[in-house]
CSV table of N, CA and C in Angstrom, one decimal:
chain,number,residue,atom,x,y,z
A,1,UNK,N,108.7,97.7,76.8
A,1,UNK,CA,109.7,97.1,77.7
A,1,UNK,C,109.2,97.2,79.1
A,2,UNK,N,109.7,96.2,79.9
A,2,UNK,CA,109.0,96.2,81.3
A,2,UNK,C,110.0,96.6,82.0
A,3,UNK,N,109.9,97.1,83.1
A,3,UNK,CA,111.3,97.6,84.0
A,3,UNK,C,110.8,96.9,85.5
A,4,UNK,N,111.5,96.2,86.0
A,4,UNK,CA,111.1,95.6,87.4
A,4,UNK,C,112.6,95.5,87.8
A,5,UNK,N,112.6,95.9,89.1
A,5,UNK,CA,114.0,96.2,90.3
A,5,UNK,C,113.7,95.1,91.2
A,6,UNK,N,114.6,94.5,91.3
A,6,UNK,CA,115.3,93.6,92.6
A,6,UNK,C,116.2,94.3,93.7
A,7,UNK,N,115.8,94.5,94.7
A,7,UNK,CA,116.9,94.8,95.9
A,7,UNK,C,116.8,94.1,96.9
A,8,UNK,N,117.9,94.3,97.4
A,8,UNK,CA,117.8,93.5,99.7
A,8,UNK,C,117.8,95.3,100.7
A,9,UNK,N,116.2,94.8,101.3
A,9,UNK,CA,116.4,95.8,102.2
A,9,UNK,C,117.5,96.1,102.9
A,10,UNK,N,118.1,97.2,103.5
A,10,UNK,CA,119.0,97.2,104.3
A,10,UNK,C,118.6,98.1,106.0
A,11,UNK,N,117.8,98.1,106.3
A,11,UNK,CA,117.2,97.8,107.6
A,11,UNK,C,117.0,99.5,107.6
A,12,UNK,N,117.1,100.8,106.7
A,12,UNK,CA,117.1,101.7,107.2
A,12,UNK,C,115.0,102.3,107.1
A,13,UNK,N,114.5,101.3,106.8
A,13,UNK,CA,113.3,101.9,106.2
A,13,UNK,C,112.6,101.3,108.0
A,14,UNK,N,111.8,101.8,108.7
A,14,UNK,CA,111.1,101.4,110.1
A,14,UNK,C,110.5,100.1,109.8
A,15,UNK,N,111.1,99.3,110.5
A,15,UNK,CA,109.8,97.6,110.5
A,15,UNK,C,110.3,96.9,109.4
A,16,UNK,N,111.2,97.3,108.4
A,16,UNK,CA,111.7,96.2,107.5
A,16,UNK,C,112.3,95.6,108.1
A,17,UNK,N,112.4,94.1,107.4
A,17,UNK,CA,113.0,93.1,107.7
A,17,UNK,C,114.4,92.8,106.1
A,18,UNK,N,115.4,92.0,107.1
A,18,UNK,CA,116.0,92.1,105.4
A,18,UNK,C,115.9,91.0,105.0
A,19,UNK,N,115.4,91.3,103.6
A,19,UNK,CA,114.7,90.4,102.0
A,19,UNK,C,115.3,91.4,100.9
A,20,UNK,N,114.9,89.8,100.1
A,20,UNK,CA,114.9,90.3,98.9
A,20,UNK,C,113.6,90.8,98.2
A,21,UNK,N,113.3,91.9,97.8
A,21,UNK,CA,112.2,92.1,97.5
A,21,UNK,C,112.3,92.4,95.6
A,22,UNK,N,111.1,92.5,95.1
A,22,UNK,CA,111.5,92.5,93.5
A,22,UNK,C,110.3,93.4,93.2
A,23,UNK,N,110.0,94.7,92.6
A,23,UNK,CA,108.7,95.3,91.9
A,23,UNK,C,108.9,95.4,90.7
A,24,UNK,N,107.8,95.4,89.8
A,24,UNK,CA,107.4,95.8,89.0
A,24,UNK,C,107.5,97.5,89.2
A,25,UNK,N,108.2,98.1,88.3
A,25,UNK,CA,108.0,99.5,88.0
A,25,UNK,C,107.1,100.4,86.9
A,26,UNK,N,107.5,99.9,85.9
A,26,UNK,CA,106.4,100.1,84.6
A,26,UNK,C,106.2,99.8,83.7
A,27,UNK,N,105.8,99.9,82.7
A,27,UNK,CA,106.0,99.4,81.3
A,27,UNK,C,106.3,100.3,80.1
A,28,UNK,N,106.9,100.6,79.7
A,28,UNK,CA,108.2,101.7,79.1
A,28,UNK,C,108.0,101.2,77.2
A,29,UNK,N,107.3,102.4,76.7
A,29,UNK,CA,107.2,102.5,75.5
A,29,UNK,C,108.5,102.7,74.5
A,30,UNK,N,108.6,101.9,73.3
A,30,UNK,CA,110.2,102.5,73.1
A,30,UNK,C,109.9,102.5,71.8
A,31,UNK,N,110.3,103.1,70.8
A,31,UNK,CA,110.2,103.8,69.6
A,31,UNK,C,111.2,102.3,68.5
A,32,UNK,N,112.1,102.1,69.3
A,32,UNK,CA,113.0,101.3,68.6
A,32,UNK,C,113.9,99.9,69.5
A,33,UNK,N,113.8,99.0,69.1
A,33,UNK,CA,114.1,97.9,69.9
A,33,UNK,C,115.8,97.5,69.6
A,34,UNK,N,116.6,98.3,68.9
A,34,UNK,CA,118.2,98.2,69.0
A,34,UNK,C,118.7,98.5,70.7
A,35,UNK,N,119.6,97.8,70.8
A,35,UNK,CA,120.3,97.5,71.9
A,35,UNK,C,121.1,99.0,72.4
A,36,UNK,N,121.5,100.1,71.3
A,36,UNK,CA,121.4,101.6,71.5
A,36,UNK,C,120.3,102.2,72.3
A,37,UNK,N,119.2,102.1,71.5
A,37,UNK,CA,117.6,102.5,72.0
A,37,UNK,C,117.1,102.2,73.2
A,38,UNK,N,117.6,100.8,73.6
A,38,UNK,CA,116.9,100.3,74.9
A,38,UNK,C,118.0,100.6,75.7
A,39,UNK,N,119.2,100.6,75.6
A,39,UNK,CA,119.8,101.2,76.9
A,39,UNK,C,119.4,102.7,77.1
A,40,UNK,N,119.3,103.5,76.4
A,40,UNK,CA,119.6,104.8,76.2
A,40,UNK,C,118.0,105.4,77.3
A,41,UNK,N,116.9,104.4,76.7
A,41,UNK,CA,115.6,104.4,77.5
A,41,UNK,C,116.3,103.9,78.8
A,42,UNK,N,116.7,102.8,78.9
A,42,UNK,CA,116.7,102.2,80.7
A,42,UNK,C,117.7,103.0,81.4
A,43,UNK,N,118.6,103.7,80.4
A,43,UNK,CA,119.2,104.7,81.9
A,43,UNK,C,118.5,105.8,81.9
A,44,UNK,N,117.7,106.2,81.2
A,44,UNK,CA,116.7,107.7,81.6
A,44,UNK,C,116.0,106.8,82.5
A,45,UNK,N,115.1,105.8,82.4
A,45,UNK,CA,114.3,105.7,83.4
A,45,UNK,C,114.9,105.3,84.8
A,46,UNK,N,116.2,104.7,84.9
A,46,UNK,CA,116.5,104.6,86.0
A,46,UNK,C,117.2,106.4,86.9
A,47,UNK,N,117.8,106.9,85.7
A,47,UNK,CA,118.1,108.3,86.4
A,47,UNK,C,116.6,108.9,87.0
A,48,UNK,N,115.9,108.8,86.2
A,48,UNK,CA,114.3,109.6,86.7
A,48,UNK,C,113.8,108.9,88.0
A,49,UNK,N,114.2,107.5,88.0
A,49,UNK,CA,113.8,107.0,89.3
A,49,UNK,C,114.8,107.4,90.5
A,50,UNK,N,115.9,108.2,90.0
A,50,UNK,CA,117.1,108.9,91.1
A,50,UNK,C,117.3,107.4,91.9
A,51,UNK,N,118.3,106.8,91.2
A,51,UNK,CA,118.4,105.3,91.1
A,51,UNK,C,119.7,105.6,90.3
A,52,UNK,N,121.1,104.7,90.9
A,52,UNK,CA,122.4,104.8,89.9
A,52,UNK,C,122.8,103.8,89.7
A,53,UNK,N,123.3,103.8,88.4
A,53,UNK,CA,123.6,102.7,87.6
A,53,UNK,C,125.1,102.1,87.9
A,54,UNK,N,125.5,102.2,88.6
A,54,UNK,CA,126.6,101.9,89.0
A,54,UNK,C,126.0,101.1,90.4
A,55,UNK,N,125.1,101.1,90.9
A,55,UNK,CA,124.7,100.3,91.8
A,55,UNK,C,123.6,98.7,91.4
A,56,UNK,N,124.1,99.2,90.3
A,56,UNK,CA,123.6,97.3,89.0
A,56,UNK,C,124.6,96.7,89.5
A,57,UNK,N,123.7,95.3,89.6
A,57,UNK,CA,124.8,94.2,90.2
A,57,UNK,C,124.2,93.0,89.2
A,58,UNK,N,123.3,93.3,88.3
A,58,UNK,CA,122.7,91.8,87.6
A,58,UNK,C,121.7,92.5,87.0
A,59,UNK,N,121.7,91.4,86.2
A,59,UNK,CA,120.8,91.9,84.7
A,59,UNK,C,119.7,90.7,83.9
A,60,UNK,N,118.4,90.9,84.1
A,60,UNK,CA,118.6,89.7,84.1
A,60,UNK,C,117.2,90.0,82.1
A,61,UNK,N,117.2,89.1,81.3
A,61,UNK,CA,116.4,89.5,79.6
A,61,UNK,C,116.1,88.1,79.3
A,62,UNK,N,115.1,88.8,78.3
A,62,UNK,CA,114.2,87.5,77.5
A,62,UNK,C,115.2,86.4,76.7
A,63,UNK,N,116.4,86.5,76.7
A,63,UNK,CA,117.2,85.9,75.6
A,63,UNK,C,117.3,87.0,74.3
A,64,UNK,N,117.1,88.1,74.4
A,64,UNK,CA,117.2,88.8,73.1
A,64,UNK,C,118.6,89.0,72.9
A,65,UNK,N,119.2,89.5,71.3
A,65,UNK,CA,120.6,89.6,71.1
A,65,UNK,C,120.8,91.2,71.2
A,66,UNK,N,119.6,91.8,71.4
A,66,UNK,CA,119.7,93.3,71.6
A,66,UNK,C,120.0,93.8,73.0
A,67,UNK,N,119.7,92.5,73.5
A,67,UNK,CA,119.6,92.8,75.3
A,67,UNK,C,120.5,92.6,75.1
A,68,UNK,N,120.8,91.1,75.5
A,68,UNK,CA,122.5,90.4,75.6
A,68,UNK,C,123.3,90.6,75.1
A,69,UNK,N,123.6,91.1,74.1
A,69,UNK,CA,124.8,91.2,73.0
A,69,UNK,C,125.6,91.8,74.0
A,70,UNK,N,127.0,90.9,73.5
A,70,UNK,CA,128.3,91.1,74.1
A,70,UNK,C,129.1,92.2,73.6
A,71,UNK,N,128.8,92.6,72.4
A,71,UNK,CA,129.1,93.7,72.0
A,71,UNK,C,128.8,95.5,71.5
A,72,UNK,N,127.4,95.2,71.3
A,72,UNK,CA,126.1,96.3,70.9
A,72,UNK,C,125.0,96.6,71.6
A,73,UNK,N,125.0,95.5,72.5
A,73,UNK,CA,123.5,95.5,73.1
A,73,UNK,C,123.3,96.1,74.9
A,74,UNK,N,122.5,95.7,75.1
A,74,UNK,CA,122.0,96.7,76.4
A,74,UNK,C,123.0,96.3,77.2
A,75,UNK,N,123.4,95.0,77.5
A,75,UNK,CA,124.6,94.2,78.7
A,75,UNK,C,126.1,95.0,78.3
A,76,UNK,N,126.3,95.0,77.2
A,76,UNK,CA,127.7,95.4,76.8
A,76,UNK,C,127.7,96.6,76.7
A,77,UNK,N,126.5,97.5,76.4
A,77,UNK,CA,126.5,99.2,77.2
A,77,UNK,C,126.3,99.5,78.7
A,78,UNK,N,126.1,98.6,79.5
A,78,UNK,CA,125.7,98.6,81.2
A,78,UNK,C,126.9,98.3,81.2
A,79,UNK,N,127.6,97.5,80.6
A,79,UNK,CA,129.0,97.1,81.6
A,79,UNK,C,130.2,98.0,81.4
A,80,UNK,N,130.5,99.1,80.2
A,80,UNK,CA,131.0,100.0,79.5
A,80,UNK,C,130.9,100.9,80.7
A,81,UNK,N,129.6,101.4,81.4
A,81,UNK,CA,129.3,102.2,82.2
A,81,UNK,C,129.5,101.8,83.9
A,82,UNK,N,129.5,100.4,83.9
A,82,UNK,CA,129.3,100.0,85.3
A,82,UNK,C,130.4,98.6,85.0
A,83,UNK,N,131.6,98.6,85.1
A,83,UNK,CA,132.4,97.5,84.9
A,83,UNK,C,132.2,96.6,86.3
């Protein structure tokens, strides 16, 4: 799984300007590709990045039904946690 973060500077870092910037973070090994498994991975790696999930504003996936699922999948466990 790949993990890449979108934010808008907010002018506290010296010399930034505000944008939208977007990085690549890493590429994140996962044992099991259920929509369980892949949230369960993406909020450890966002806790490890001391990064909160409650500060998700958008989500953005390949079209998968593990991702997307409105009911089981990564989106419908992000939004359970971050309405």
């Amino acid at each position: 799984m790949s993990l890449n973060i979108r934010y808008v500077s907010d002018r506290t870092l010296p010399g930034s300007n505000i944008a939208i910037y977007e990085q690549f973070i890493k590429f994140i090994h996962v044992e099991s590709s259920t929509g369980e498994n892949l949230f369960f991975v993406l909020k450890r790696e966002i806790q490890s990045l001391e990064l909160h999930i409650n500060n998700i504003r958008g989500q953005g996936y390949d079209n998968g039904s593990n991702m997307k699922g409105k009911v089981s999948g990564v989106l419908a466990r992000l939004l359970k946690e971050n309405p």
